[in-house]
C-alpha positions as YAML, in Angstrom:
chain: A
units: angstrom
residues:
- id: 1
  name: MET
  ca: [25.10, 13.47, 6.48]
- id: 2
  name: PRO
  ca: [22.49, 11.84, 4.23]
- id: 3
  name: HIS
  ca: [23.34, 8.47, 2.71]
- id: 4
  name: PHE
  ca: [21.76, 9.42, -0.64]
- id: 5
  name: PRO
  ca: [21.27, 12.71, -2.53]
- id: 6
  name: LYS
  ca: [18.43, 14.99, -1.47]
- id: 7
  name: PRO
  ca: [16.69, 17.77, -3.44]
- id: 8
  name: PRO
  ca: [18.30, 21.24, -3.56]
- id: 9
  name: GLU
  ca: [16.18, 22.34, -0.60]
- id: 10
  name: GLY
  ca: [17.86, 19.68, 1.51]
- id: 11
  name: SER
  ca: [14.47, 18.22, 2.46]
- id: 12
  name: TRP
  ca: [11.96, 16.09, 0.56]
- id: 13
  name: THR
  ca: [9.14, 17.63, 2.59]
- id: 14
  name: GLU
  ca: [10.10, 21.18, 1.69]
- id: 15
  name: HIS
  ca: [10.87, 20.17, -1.90]
- id: 16
  name: TYR
  ca: [7.25, 19.19, -2.41]
- id: 17
  name: GLY
  ca: [5.88, 22.23, -0.62]
- id: 18
  name: ILE
  ca: [4.40, 20.28, 2.28]
- id: 19
  name: ASP
  ca: [3.98, 21.93, 5.67]
- id: 20
  name: THR
  ca: [6.71, 20.93, 8.14]
- id: 21
  name: ALA
  ca: [4.79, 21.92, 11.30]
- id: 22
  name: PRO
  ca: [3.84, 19.30, 13.91]
- id: 23
  name: VAL
  ca: [0.94, 17.11, 12.79]
- id: 24
  name: SER
  ca: [-2.35, 16.59, 14.59]
- id: 25
  name: TYR
  ca: [-3.76, 13.06, 14.50]
- id: 26
  name: GLU
  ca: [-7.25, 14.11, 15.54]
- id: 27
  name: ASP
  ca: [-8.36, 12.90, 12.11]
- id: 28
  name: SER
  ca: [-7.56, 9.35, 13.26]
- id: 29
  name: ILE
  ca: [-9.40, 9.39, 16.60]
- id: 30
  name: SER
  ca: [-12.54, 11.41, 15.91]
- id: 31
  name: PRO
  ca: [-15.79, 9.50, 15.14]
- id: 32
  name: GLU
  ca: [-17.23, 12.69, 13.65]
- id: 33
  name: HIS
  ca: [-14.30, 13.11, 11.28]
- id: 34
  name: TYR
  ca: [-14.60, 9.47, 10.23]
- id: 35
  name: GLU
  ca: [-18.20, 10.07, 9.18]
- id: 36
  name: LEU
  ca: [-17.03, 12.95, 7.00]
- id: 37
  name: GLU
  ca: [-14.33, 10.77, 5.43]
- id: 38
  name: ARG
  ca: [-16.96, 8.17, 4.57]
- id: 39
  name: GLU
  ca: [-18.92, 10.70, 2.58]
- id: 40
  name: ALA
  ca: [-16.14, 12.88, 1.18]
- id: 41
  name: ILE
  ca: [-13.55, 10.22, 0.35]
- id: 42
  name: PHE
  ca: [-14.78, 6.66, 0.14]
- id: 43
  name: LYS
  ca: [-18.12, 7.34, -1.52]
- id: 44
  name: ARG
  ca: [-16.47, 9.61, -4.13]
- id: 45
  name: SER
  ca: [-13.05, 8.14, -4.96]
- id: 46
  name: TRP
  ca: [-11.88, 5.45, -7.36]
- id: 47
  name: LEU
  ca: [-11.38, 2.34, -5.19]
- id: 48
  name: ASN
  ca: [-9.45, -0.74, -6.21]
- id: 49
  name: VAL
  ca: [-11.56, -3.87, -5.65]
- id: 50
  name: GLY
  ca: [-9.23, -6.53, -7.03]
- id: 51
  name: ARG
  ca: [-7.87, -7.86, -10.31]
- id: 52
  name: VAL
  ca: [-9.40, -9.29, -13.47]
- id: 53
  name: GLU
  ca: [-7.98, -12.73, -12.67]
- id: 54
  name: GLN
  ca: [-10.56, -12.99, -9.87]
- id: 55
  name: LEU
  ca: [-13.20, -13.20, -12.60]
- id: 56
  name: ARG
  ca: [-11.65, -16.38, -14.01]
- id: 57
  name: ASN
  ca: [-14.11, -18.69, -12.28]
- id: 58
  name: ASP
  ca: [-17.22, -20.57, -13.36]
- id: 59
  name: ALA
  ca: [-19.52, -17.69, -12.40]
- id: 60
  name: HIS
  ca: [-17.24, -14.94, -13.85]
- id: 61
  name: ARG
  ca: [-17.94, -12.78, -10.83]
- id: 62
  name: TYR
  ca: [-16.74, -11.89, -7.36]
- id: 63
  name: THR
  ca: [-17.72, -9.48, -4.59]
- id: 64
  name: GLN
  ca: [-15.86, -6.99, -2.43]
- id: 65
  name: ASP
  ca: [-17.36, -5.61, 0.78]
- id: 66
  name: ILE
  ca: [-16.92, -1.86, 1.24]
- id: 67
  name: VAL
  ca: [-18.20, -1.47, 4.78]
- id: 68
  name: VAL
  ca: [-17.18, 2.18, 4.98]
- id: 69
  name: ALA
  ca: [-19.74, 2.93, 2.23]
- id: 70
  name: ASP
  ca: [-22.37, 0.45, 3.48]
- id: 71
  name: VAL
  ca: [-22.24, -1.57, 0.25]
- id: 72
  name: ALA
  ca: [-20.82, -4.69, -1.29]
- id: 73
  name: VAL
  ca: [-19.64, -4.44, -4.89]
- id: 74
  name: LEU
  ca: [-20.40, -7.25, -7.32]
- id: 75
  name: VAL
  ca: [-17.95, -7.38, -10.24]
- id: 76
  name: THR
  ca: [-18.97, -9.41, -13.31]
- id: 77
  name: GLU
  ca: [-17.62, -10.30, -16.74]
- id: 78
  name: ASP
  ca: [-19.84, -11.24, -19.68]
- id: 79
  name: ALA
  ca: [-19.12, -13.61, -22.57]
- id: 80
  name: ASP
  ca: [-17.54, -10.76, -24.57]
- id: 81
  name: GLY
  ca: [-15.13, -9.92, -21.77]
- id: 82
  name: GLN
  ca: [-16.95, -6.74, -20.75]
- id: 83
  name: ILE
  ca: [-16.61, -5.97, -17.05]
- id: 84
  name: ALA
  ca: [-19.43, -4.40, -15.05]
- id: 85
  name: ALA
  ca: [-19.92, -3.62, -11.36]
- id: 86
  name: PHE
  ca: [-23.01, -3.27, -9.19]
- id: 87
  name: ARG
  ca: [-23.63, -2.03, -5.68]
- id: 88
  name: THR
  ca: [-25.51, -4.43, -3.46]
- id: 89
  name: PRO
  ca: [-26.62, -4.18, 0.17]
- id: 90
  name: ILE
  ca: [-23.87, -5.17, 2.56]
- id: 91
  name: ASP
  ca: [-26.26, -7.72, 4.10]
- id: 92
  name: GLY
  ca: [-26.59, -9.60, 0.80]
- id: 93
  name: GLY
  ca: [-29.91, -8.18, -0.39]
- id: 94
  name: ALA
  ca: [-31.15, -8.64, -3.93]
- id: 95
  name: ASP
  ca: [-31.00, -5.05, -5.17]
- id: 96
  name: HIS
  ca: [-28.31, -4.37, -7.80]
- id: 97
  name: ALA
  ca: [-27.52, -0.88, -9.08]
- id: 98
  name: PRO
  ca: [-24.68, -0.31, -11.59]
- id: 99
  name: VAL
  ca: [-21.64, 1.71, -10.54]
- id: 100
  name: GLN
  ca: [-18.76, 3.12, -12.54]
- id: 101
  name: VAL
  ca: [-16.05, 0.58, -13.22]
- id: 102
  name: ASP
  ca: [-12.74, 0.75, -15.08]
- id: 103
  name: VAL
  ca: [-9.60, -1.33, -15.38]
- id: 104
  name: TRP
  ca: [-5.98, -0.22, -15.25]
- id: 105
  name: GLU
  ca: [-3.29, -2.83, -16.00]
- id: 106
  name: GLY
  ca: [-5.65, -5.59, -14.85]
- id: 107
  name: PHE
  ca: [-6.62, -3.82, -11.61]
- id: 108
  name: VAL
  ca: [-10.39, -3.32, -11.28]
- id: 109
  name: PHE
  ca: [-11.56, 0.00, -9.82]
- id: 110
  name: VAL
  ca: [-15.05, 1.25, -8.99]
- id: 111
  name: ASN
  ca: [-16.41, 4.69, -8.15]
- id: 112
  name: LEU
  ca: [-19.60, 4.82, -6.08]
- id: 113
  name: ASP
  ca: [-20.29, 8.46, -7.03]
- id: 114
  name: ASP
  ca: [-22.74, 8.42, -9.95]
- id: 115
  name: SER
  ca: [-21.78, 12.03, -10.78]
- id: 116
  name: ASN
  ca: [-18.04, 11.35, -10.95]
- id: 117
  name: ALA
  ca: [-16.53, 12.73, -14.17]
- id: 118
  name: ILE
  ca: [-12.84, 12.09, -13.49]
- id: 119
  name: PRO
  ca: [-11.51, 9.14, -15.54]
- id: 120
  name: LEU
  ca: [-9.63, 6.44, -13.65]
- id: 121
  name: ARG
  ca: [-6.29, 7.00, -15.38]
- id: 122
  name: GLU
  ca: [-6.45, 10.72, -14.72]
- id: 123
  name: SER
  ca: [-7.22, 10.02, -11.07]
- id: 124
  name: LEU
  ca: [-4.28, 7.58, -10.72]
- id: 125
  name: GLY
  ca: [-1.89, 10.19, -12.16]
- id: 126
  name: ARG
  ca: [1.65, 9.90, -13.39]
- id: 127
  name: PHE
  ca: [2.71, 7.13, -10.99]
- id: 128
  name: ALA
  ca: [0.32, 4.72, -12.67]
- id: 129
  name: ALA
  ca: [1.41, 5.94, -16.10]
- id: 130
  name: GLY
  ca: [5.02, 5.18, -15.18]
- id: 131
  name: LEU
  ca: [4.15, 1.57, -14.29]
- id: 132
  name: GLU
  ca: [2.25, 0.68, -17.42]
- id: 133
  name: GLY
  ca: [3.78, -2.22, -19.30]
- id: 134
  name: PHE
  ca: [4.86, -4.21, -16.24]
- id: 135
  name: PRO
  ca: [3.75, -7.87, -16.68]
- id: 136
  name: PHE
  ca: [1.18, -7.76, -13.86]
- id: 137
  name: GLY
  ca: [-0.98, -10.35, -15.60]
- id: 138
  name: GLU
  ca: [1.84, -12.92, -15.58]
- id: 139
  name: MET
  ca: [1.99, -12.94, -11.77]
- id: 140
  name: THR
  ca: [-0.82, -15.41, -11.09]
- id: 141
  name: GLN
  ca: [0.55, -17.25, -8.05]
- id: 142
  name: VAL
  ca: [-1.29, -15.46, -5.25]
- id: 143
  name: PHE
  ca: [-0.94, -15.44, -1.46]
- id: 144
  name: LYS
  ca: [-3.61, -13.50, 0.46]
- id: 145
  name: TYR
  ca: [-3.74, -12.28, 4.05]
- id: 146
  name: ARG
  ca: [-6.61, -10.54, 5.79]
- id: 147
  name: SER
  ca: [-6.83, -9.13, 9.31]
- id: 148
  name: ASP
  ca: [-9.09, -6.97, 11.46]
- id: 149
  name: VAL
  ca: [-6.87, -4.26, 12.95]
- id: 150
  name: GLY
  ca: [-7.83, -2.02, 15.86]
- id: 151
  name: SER
  ca: [-6.60, 1.24, 14.40]
- id: 152
  name: ASN
  ca: [-7.68, 3.99, 12.05]
- id: 153
  name: TRP
  ca: [-7.09, 3.11, 8.40]
- id: 154
  name: LYS
  ca: [-4.59, 5.92, 7.85]
- id: 155
  name: LEU
  ca: [-2.31, 4.72, 10.64]
- id: 156
  name: TYR
  ca: [-1.52, 1.46, 8.86]
- id: 157
  name: ILE
  ca: [-0.79, 3.34, 5.64]
- id: 158
  name: ASP
  ca: [1.53, 5.55, 7.71]
- id: 159
  name: ALA
  ca: [3.31, 2.45, 8.98]
- id: 160
  name: PHE
  ca: [3.98, 1.17, 5.45]
- id: 161
  name: ALA
  ca: [4.69, 4.57, 3.87]
- id: 162
  name: GLU
  ca: [7.97, 4.93, 5.76]
- id: 163
  name: PHE
  ca: [10.67, 2.30, 5.99]
- id: 164
  name: TYR
  ca: [13.07, 3.66, 8.61]
- id: 165
  name: HIS
  ca: [11.33, 1.64, 11.33]
- id: 166
  name: ALA
  ca: [12.37, -1.68, 9.75]
- id: 167
  name: PRO
  ca: [15.88, -2.12, 11.23]
- id: 168
  name: VAL
  ca: [14.43, -1.72, 14.75]
- id: 169
  name: LEU
  ca: [10.91, -3.16, 14.63]
- id: 170
  name: HIS
  ca: [11.87, -6.10, 12.41]
- id: 171
  name: SER
  ca: [15.34, -6.70, 13.84]
- id: 172
  name: LYS
  ca: [14.63, -10.36, 14.69]
- id: 173
  name: GLN
  ca: [14.05, -11.12, 11.01]
- id: 174
  name: TYR
  ca: [17.76, -10.69, 10.33]
- id: 175
  name: THR
  ca: [20.79, -12.48, 11.72]
- id: 176
  name: SER
  ca: [21.99, -10.91, 14.97]
- id: 177
  name: GLU
  ca: [25.12, -9.40, 13.44]
- id: 178
  name: GLU
  ca: [23.28, -8.03, 10.41]
- id: 179
  name: SER
  ca: [20.58, -6.56, 12.65]
- id: 180
  name: LYS
  ca: [23.17, -4.67, 14.69]
- id: 181
  name: LYS
  ca: [24.85, -3.44, 11.52]
- id: 182
  name: LEU
  ca: [21.55, -2.16, 10.06]
- id: 183
  name: GLN
  ca: [20.67, -0.35, 13.27]
- id: 184
  name: ARG
  ca: [24.06, 1.36, 13.35]
- id: 185
  name: TYR
  ca: [23.73, 2.38, 9.72]
- id: 186
  name: GLY
  ca: [20.10, 3.43, 9.97]
- id: 187
  name: PHE
  ca: [17.69, 3.59, 7.08]
- id: 188
  name: GLU
  ca: [17.26, 6.24, 4.43]
- id: 189
  name: ALA
  ca: [15.26, 5.87, 1.24]
- id: 190
  name: LEU
  ca: [16.64, 6.52, -2.22]
- id: 191
  name: TYR
  ca: [13.82, 8.78, -3.40]
- id: 192
  name: TYR
  ca: [10.41, 10.20, -2.50]
- id: 193
  name: ASP
  ca: [7.75, 11.69, -4.73]
- id: 194
  name: VAL
  ca: [4.20, 12.96, -4.46]
- id: 195
  name: ASP
  ca: [1.54, 13.49, -7.10]
- id: 196
  name: GLY
  ca: [-1.53, 15.15, -5.65]
- id: 197
  name: PRO
  ca: [-2.83, 12.82, -2.90]
- id: 198
  name: HIS
  ca: [-0.65, 9.93, -4.13]
- id: 199
  name: GLY
  ca: [2.90, 9.24, -2.95]
- id: 200
  name: MET
  ca: [5.82, 6.90, -3.55]
- id: 201
  name: VAL
  ca: [9.05, 5.88, -1.87]
- id: 202
  name: SER
  ca: [11.95, 4.06, -3.53]
- id: 203
  name: SER
  ca: [14.29, 1.93, -1.42]
- id: 204
  name: TRP
  ca: [17.58, 0.13, -1.77]
- id: 205
  name: GLY
  ca: [17.68, -3.64, -1.49]
- id: 206
  name: GLY
  ca: [20.59, -5.89, -0.72]
- id: 207
  name: MET
  ca: [18.85, -9.11, 0.30]
- id: 208
  name: ALA
  ca: [18.00, -10.77, -3.01]
- id: 209
  name: PRO
  ca: [20.59, -12.17, -3.16]
- id: 210
  name: PRO
  ca: [22.69, -10.71, -0.35]
- id: 211
  name: LYS
  ca: [26.27, -9.75, -1.07]
- id: 212
  name: ASP
  ca: [27.32, -11.93, 1.85]
- id: 213
  name: PRO
  ca: [25.24, -15.11, 2.47]
- id: 214
  name: SER
  ca: [25.96, -14.84, 6.20]
- id: 215
  name: MET
  ca: [23.74, -11.73, 6.27]
- id: 216
  name: VAL
  ca: [20.62, -13.91, 6.16]
- id: 217
  name: LYS
  ca: [19.34, -16.96, 8.02]
- id: 218
  name: PRO
  ca: [20.30, -20.52, 6.99]
- id: 219
  name: ILE
  ca: [16.88, -21.41, 5.56]
- id: 220
  name: GLU
  ca: [17.04, -18.34, 3.33]
- id: 221
  name: ARG
  ca: [20.46, -19.37, 2.07]
- id: 222
  name: ILE
  ca: [19.25, -22.91, 1.34]
- id: 223
  name: LEU
  ca: [16.07, -21.86, -0.49]
- id: 224
  name: ARG
  ca: [17.46, -18.65, -2.01]
- id: 225
  name: SER
  ca: [14.48, -16.64, -0.86]
- id: 226
  name: GLY
  ca: [13.32, -14.39, 1.95]
- id: 227
  name: ASN
  ca: [11.85, -10.99, 2.69]
- id: 228
  name: PHE
  ca: [12.62, -9.66, -0.78]
- id: 229
  name: GLY
  ca: [11.12, -12.74, -2.41]
- id: 230
  name: PRO
  ca: [12.85, -15.49, -4.40]
- id: 231
  name: TRP
  ca: [16.36, -14.40, -5.33]
- id: 232
  name: ASP
  ca: [16.18, -15.73, -8.89]
- id: 233
  name: LYS
  ca: [14.09, -13.50, -11.14]
- id: 234
  name: PRO
  ca: [11.46, -15.42, -13.15]
- id: 235
  name: ASP
  ca: [11.91, -15.74, -16.90]
- id: 236
  name: ILE
  ca: [9.04, -13.49, -17.93]
- id: 237
  name: PRO
  ca: [9.07, -11.03, -20.85]
- id: 238
  name: GLY
  ca: [8.80, -7.51, -19.51]
- id: 239
  name: LEU
  ca: [11.04, -7.96, -16.48]
- id: 240
  name: ALA
  ca: [14.24, -7.29, -18.37]
- id: 241
  name: ASP
  ca: [13.21, -3.76, -19.42]
- id: 242
  name: LEU
  ca: [11.24, -2.25, -16.55]
- id: 243
  name: PRO
  ca: [8.72, 0.59, -16.99]
- id: 244
  name: PRO
  ca: [10.23, 4.09, -16.72]
- id: 245
  name: GLY
  ca: [8.53, 4.88, -13.43]
- id: 246
  name: LEU
  ca: [10.45, 2.27, -11.47]
- id: 247
  name: ASN
  ca: [13.71, 3.09, -9.67]
- id: 248
  name: PRO
  ca: [13.39, 6.86, -10.28]
- id: 249
  name: ALA
  ca: [16.78, 7.47, -8.63]
- id: 250
  name: GLU
  ca: [18.36, 5.02, -11.10]
- id: 251
  name: HIS
  ca: [20.37, 3.58, -8.24]
- id: 252
  name: PRO
  ca: [22.21, 0.27, -8.80]
- id: 253
  name: ALA
  ca: [21.23, -0.96, -5.33]
- id: 254
  name: TRP
  ca: [17.50, -0.42, -5.96]
- id: 255
  name: GLY
  ca: [15.29, -3.00, -4.23]
- id: 256
  name: LEU
  ca: [11.65, -1.84, -4.35]
- id: 257
  name: ASP
  ca: [9.22, 0.99, -5.03]
- id: 258
  name: SER
  ca: [6.14, 1.47, -2.85]
- id: 259
  name: TYR
  ca: [3.18, 3.51, -4.11]
- id: 260
  name: VAL
  ca: [0.31, 4.97, -2.08]
- id: 261
  name: PHE
  ca: [-2.67, 5.37, -4.41]
- id: 262
  name: PHE
  ca: [-5.15, 7.48, -2.49]
- id: 263
  name: PRO
  ca: [-7.21, 6.70, -0.62]
- id: 264
  name: ASN
  ca: [-6.56, 3.11, 0.50]
- id: 265
  name: PHE
  ca: [-4.58, 1.14, -2.11]
- id: 266
  name: MET
  ca: [-0.84, 0.47, -2.04]
- id: 267
  name: LEU
  ca: [1.25, -1.25, -4.71]
- id: 268
  name: VAL
  ca: [4.76, -2.48, -3.93]
- id: 269
  name: MET
  ca: [7.06, -3.42, -6.81]
- id: 270
  name: TRP
  ca: [10.05, -5.63, -5.99]
- id: 271
  name: GLU
  ca: [13.27, -5.76, -8.01]
- id: 272
  name: PRO
  ca: [13.40, -9.61, -8.00]
- id: 273
  name: GLY
  ca: [10.28, -9.65, -10.20]
- id: 274
  name: TRP
  ca: [7.05, -9.76, -8.17]
- id: 275
  name: PHE
  ca: [4.62, -7.35, -6.54]
- id: 276
  name: LEU
  ca: [2.19, -7.08, -3.67]
- id: 277
  name: THR
  ca: [-0.84, -4.97, -2.85]
- id: 278
  name: TYR
  ca: [-2.21, -3.56, 0.39]
- id: 279
  name: HIS
  ca: [-5.80, -2.51, 0.99]
- id: 280
  name: TYR
  ca: [-7.05, -0.68, 4.08]
- id: 281
  name: TRP
  ca: [-10.85, -0.88, 4.37]
- id: 282
  name: PRO
  ca: [-12.24, 1.25, 7.23]
- id: 283
  name: THR
  ca: [-14.94, -0.31, 9.39]
- id: 284
  name: ALA
  ca: [-15.00, 2.34, 12.16]
- id: 285
  name: TYR
  ca: [-12.99, 5.37, 13.16]
- id: 286
  name: ASN
  ca: [-10.69, 3.09, 15.14]
- id: 287
  name: ARG
  ca: [-10.86, -0.17, 13.16]
- id: 288
  name: HIS
  ca: [-10.19, -1.36, 9.63]
- id: 289
  name: THR
  ca: [-9.70, -4.51, 7.60]
- id: 290
  name: PHE
  ca: [-6.19, -4.93, 6.22]
- id: 291
  name: GLU
  ca: [-5.69, -7.07, 3.12]
- id: 292
  name: GLY
  ca: [-2.22, -7.99, 1.89]
- id: 293
  name: THR
  ca: [-1.83, -9.90, -1.38]
- id: 294
  name: MET
  ca: [1.39, -11.22, -2.91]
- id: 295
  name: TYR
  ca: [1.60, -11.86, -6.67]
- id: 296
  name: MET
  ca: [4.36, -14.05, -8.13]
- id: 297
  name: ALA
  ca: [5.06, -15.97, -11.31]
- id: 298
  name: PRO
  ca: [3.60, -19.51, -11.37]
- id: 299
  name: PRO
  ca: [6.10, -21.91, -9.78]
- id: 300
  name: ARG
  ca: [7.82, -24.22, -12.27]
- id: 301
  name: ASN
  ca: [8.56, -26.91, -9.71]
- id: 302
  name: ALA
  ca: [8.49, -27.76, -6.02]
- id: 303
  name: THR
  ca: [11.61, -25.73, -5.33]
- id: 304
  name: ASP
  ca: [10.02, -22.61, -6.80]
- id: 305
  name: ARG
  ca: [6.95, -23.18, -4.66]
- id: 306
  name: LEU
  ca: [9.02, -23.55, -1.48]
- id: 307
  name: ARG
  ca: [10.86, -20.33, -2.30]
- id: 308
  name: GLN
  ca: [7.55, -18.55, -2.65]
- id: 309
  name: GLU
  ca: [6.18, -20.08, 0.53]
- id: 310
  name: ILE
  ca: [9.09, -18.83, 2.65]
- id: 311
  name: ALA
  ca: [8.64, -15.35, 1.18]
- id: 312
  name: ALA
  ca: [4.92, -15.50, 2.01]
- id: 313
  name: VAL
  ca: [5.54, -16.65, 5.58]
- id: 314
  name: THR
  ca: [8.18, -13.95, 6.05]
- id: 315
  name: PHE
  ca: [5.80, -11.28, 4.78]
- id: 316
  name: LYS
  ca: [3.11, -12.47, 7.18]
- id: 317
  name: GLU
  ca: [5.50, -12.16, 10.12]
- id: 318
  name: PHE
  ca: [6.49, -8.63, 9.09]
- id: 319
  name: ALA
  ca: [2.83, -7.62, 8.80]
- id: 320
  name: LEU
  ca: [2.02, -9.07, 12.23]
- id: 321
  name: GLN
  ca: [4.86, -7.09, 13.77]
- id: 322
  name: ASP
  ca: [3.55, -3.89, 12.17]
- id: 323
  name: SER
  ca: [-0.04, -4.59, 13.22]
- id: 324
  name: ASN
  ca: [1.03, -5.13, 16.81]
- id: 325
  name: THR
  ca: [2.24, -1.54, 17.13]
- id: 326
  name: LEU
  ca: [-0.84, 0.01, 15.51]
- id: 327
  name: GLU
  ca: [-3.38, -0.87, 18.14]
- id: 328
  name: ALA
  ca: [-1.09, 0.58, 20.82]
- id: 329
  name: THR
  ca: [-0.66, 3.71, 18.71]
- id: 330
  name: GLN
  ca: [-4.44, 4.10, 18.39]
- id: 331
  name: LYS
  ca: [-4.95, 3.79, 22.13]
- id: 332
  name: MET
  ca: [-2.17, 6.28, 22.83]
- id: 333
  name: LEU
  ca: [-3.58, 8.84, 20.41]
- id: 334
  name: GLU
  ca: [-7.05, 8.53, 21.91]
- id: 335
  name: THR
  ca: [-5.72, 9.64, 25.30]
- id: 336
  name: ARG
  ca: [-4.93, 13.04, 23.70]
- id: 337
  name: VAL
  ca: [-2.13, 13.45, 26.22]
- id: 338
  name: VAL
  ca: [-0.03, 14.54, 23.24]
- id: 339
  name: SER
  ca: [-1.97, 16.32, 20.52]
- id: 340
  name: GLU
  ca: [0.71, 17.22, 17.94]
- id: 341
  name: PHE
  ca: [3.64, 15.21, 16.63]
- id: 342
  name: PRO
  ca: [6.82, 16.21, 14.81]
- id: 343
  name: LEU
  ca: [7.44, 14.10, 11.70]
- id: 344
  name: CYS
  ca: [10.83, 13.65, 10.08]
- id: 345
  name: ASP
  ca: [11.73, 14.03, 6.42]
- id: 346
  name: GLN
  ca: [11.30, 10.28, 5.85]
- id: 347
  name: GLU
  ca: [7.65, 10.69, 6.85]
- id: 348
  name: VAL
  ca: [6.84, 12.99, 3.96]
- id: 349
  name: LEU
  ca: [4.26, 10.54, 2.59]
- id: 350
  name: LEU
  ca: [2.52, 10.47, 5.98]
- id: 351
  name: ARG
  ca: [2.18, 14.23, 5.90]
- id: 352
  name: ASN
  ca: [0.89, 14.11, 2.33]
- id: 353
  name: LEU
  ca: [-1.72, 11.45, 3.15]
- id: 354
  name: HIS
  ca: [-3.20, 13.28, 6.13]
- id: 355
  name: ALA
  ca: [-3.04, 16.70, 4.46]
- id: 356
  name: SER
  ca: [-4.71, 15.36, 1.30]
- id: 357
  name: ALA
  ca: [-7.46, 13.59, 3.22]
- id: 358
  name: GLN
  ca: [-8.10, 16.70, 5.32]
- id: 359
  name: SER
  ca: [-8.24, 18.91, 2.23]
- id: 360
  name: ILE
  ca: [-10.82, 16.67, 0.57]
- id: 361
  name: VAL
  ca: [-12.93, 16.62, 3.72]
- id: 362
  name: ASP
  ca: [-12.71, 20.40, 4.00]
- id: 363
  name: ASP
  ca: [-13.80, 20.83, 0.37]
- id: 364
  name: TYR
  ca: [-16.72, 18.51, 0.97]
- id: 365
  name: VAL
  ca: [-17.80, 20.40, 4.08]
- id: 366
  name: ALA
  ca: [-17.60, 23.72, 2.22]
- id: 367
  name: THR
  ca: [-19.73, 22.55, -0.69]
- id: 368
  name: HIS
  ca: [-22.41, 20.42, 0.97]
- id: 369
  name: GLN
  ca: [-25.31, 21.60, 3.06]
- id: 370
  name: PRO
  ca: [-26.04, 21.72, 5.86]
- id: 371
  name: ALA
  ca: [-22.60, 23.02, 6.76]
- id: 372
  name: THR
  ca: [-20.59, 20.77, 9.05]
- id: 373
  name: THR
  ca: [-17.40, 21.48, 10.95]
- id: 374
  name: SER
  ca: [-14.48, 19.11, 10.50]
- id: 375
  name: THR
  ca: [-12.75, 18.10, 13.72]
- id: 376
  name: GLY
  ca: [-9.47, 17.27, 12.01]
...
């Protein structure tokens, strides 16, 4: 029996009209397919390249490498606060050509397709609309992580788009007794949703603060912080009345909402009052650069800072554990010993990601000459 209510169809996957057949991961191991994704997806989609706070430096500019498109993007801000973006050679050449740029809730996006006519907010869809009003700009204490991962970019999104792996893969992060309890109970999310190529999953919490302090490790009890961030919500206007898109199940045990904004940007909103972003920048069919960034309220004192530091260290450990499995997954897929994989209902966002990416590639192949055959 499910722990939480499901749609009338009894399946999130069927509810959203997504195919339930076994899934091929050829799109993650084919160099030819990767080349098509470069052209069809990354050179034609709105891509998040950071936040406006990164412009608050003496030069009022910063750069973001987009290796998959063979460019670096230079983002600038003039004296009137107008933001512009330019493509530059990835090797640091002097040529600068303007590209489309727009800002949503302080997040800076660019589109490398000069012919693009789809506005950013329309592209981001109703998930972004449901988050507007959250005090993103107040979360200026930043912790950044960056890693080169030996897997296809979609595989890491897959790993973070489902949560049922956590009680097993991350079992050492909990006390022994709590780990056993979580594994017996299993994991099931509160809610799933898709909007075109985008997806979201809403999860229960329970660790910030825990109902029973013995559920977590001693250092977490002492500092009142851990995997879910500092237990005490910061005193920031806007956190008391959350935007309507958060906690769509309206469940009292809500802990976080995780959004996949196609193609390679994830935004995770935590009930204790902070957020983090993930970026997955492809560098080859079997490699990508992962960037994880935590955003919290400025610490008021040393205790606040220590609480944030333990949350940051805990996040890093979780990410390392996830990364460790990805390179093995990539190698296994490349053997092609198994070519199709059954996915469960909690992997609905994985199905949506791969199906959406394949559809965009297929449309590109059908409309660009000379005709090319997708291998996905």
